[in-house]
GROMACS .gro file of C-alpha atoms in nm:
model
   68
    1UNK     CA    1   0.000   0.000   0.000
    2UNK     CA    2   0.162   0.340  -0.122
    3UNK     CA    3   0.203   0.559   0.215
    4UNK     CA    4  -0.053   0.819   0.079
    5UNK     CA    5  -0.312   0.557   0.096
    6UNK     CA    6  -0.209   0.425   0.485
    7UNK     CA    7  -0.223   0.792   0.588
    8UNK     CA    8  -0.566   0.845   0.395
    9UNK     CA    9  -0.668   0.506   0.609
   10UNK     CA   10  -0.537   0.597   0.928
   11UNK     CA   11  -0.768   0.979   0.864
   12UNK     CA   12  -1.066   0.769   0.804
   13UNK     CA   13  -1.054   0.531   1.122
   14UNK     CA   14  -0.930   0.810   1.295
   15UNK     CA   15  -0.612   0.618   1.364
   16UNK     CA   16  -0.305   0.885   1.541
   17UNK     CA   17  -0.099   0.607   1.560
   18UNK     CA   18  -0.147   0.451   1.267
   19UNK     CA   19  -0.078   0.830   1.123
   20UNK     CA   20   0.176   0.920   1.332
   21UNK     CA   21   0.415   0.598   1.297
   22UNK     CA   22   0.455   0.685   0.891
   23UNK     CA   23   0.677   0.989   1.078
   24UNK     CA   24   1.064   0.941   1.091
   25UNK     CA   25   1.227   1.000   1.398
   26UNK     CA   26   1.387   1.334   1.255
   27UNK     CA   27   1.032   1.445   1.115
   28UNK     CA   28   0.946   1.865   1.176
   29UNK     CA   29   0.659   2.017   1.040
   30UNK     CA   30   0.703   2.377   0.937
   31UNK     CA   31   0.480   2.638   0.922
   32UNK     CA   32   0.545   2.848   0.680
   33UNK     CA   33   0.308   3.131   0.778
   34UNK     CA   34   0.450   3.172   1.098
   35UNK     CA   35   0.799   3.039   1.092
   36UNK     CA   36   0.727   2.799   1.349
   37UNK     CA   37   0.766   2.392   1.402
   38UNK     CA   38   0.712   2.089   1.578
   39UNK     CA   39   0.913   1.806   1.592
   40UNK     CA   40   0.755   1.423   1.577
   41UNK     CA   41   0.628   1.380   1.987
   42UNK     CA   42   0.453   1.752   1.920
   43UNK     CA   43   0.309   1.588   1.609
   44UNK     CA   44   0.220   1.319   1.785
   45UNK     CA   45   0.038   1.449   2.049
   46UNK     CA   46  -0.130   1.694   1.801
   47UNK     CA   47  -0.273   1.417   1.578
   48UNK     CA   48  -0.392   1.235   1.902
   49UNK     CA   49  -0.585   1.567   1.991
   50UNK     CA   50  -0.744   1.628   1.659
   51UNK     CA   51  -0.830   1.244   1.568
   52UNK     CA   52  -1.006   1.212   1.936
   53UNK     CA   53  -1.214   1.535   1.896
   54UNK     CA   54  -1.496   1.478   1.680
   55UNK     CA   55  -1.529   1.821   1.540
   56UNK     CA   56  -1.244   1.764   1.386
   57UNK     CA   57  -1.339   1.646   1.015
   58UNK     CA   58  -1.113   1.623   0.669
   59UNK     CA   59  -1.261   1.714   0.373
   60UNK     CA   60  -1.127   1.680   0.023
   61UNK     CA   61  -0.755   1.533   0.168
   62UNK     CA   62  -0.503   1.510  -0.129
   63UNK     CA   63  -0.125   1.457  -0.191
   64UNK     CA   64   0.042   1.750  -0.342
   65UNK     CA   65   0.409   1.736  -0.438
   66UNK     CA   66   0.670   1.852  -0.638
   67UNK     CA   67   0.939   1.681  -0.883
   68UNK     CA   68   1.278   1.832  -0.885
   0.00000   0.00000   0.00000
């Protein structure tokens, strides 16, 4: 299964770990409004937040990405 598709499963059975675990160890998310990041345990605990709260819902996800 291509890893777009395991994180697209892990969003629809509202999964953190199952999200979270496709993360390497070195993994920061940048925001590039702001300037700021989180590593992978902020991450973690951010996706654990969001997938518990039921307000929380993903609408039209899709993989975006650039060839160099």
């Amino acid at each position: 299964m291509a890893l777009y598709d395991k994180l697209a499963e892990a969003l629809e059975k509202r999964d953190p770990s199952m999200y979270t675990d496709a993360f390497h160890d070195d993994y920061e998310f940048i925001r590039h409004q702001t300037g700021t990041s989180m590593d992978r345990e902020q991450m973690v605990e951010m996706m654990k937040m969001m997938m518990a709260n039921e307000k929380v819902v993903i609408r039209n996800a899709r993989c975006v990405y650039e060839n160099d």
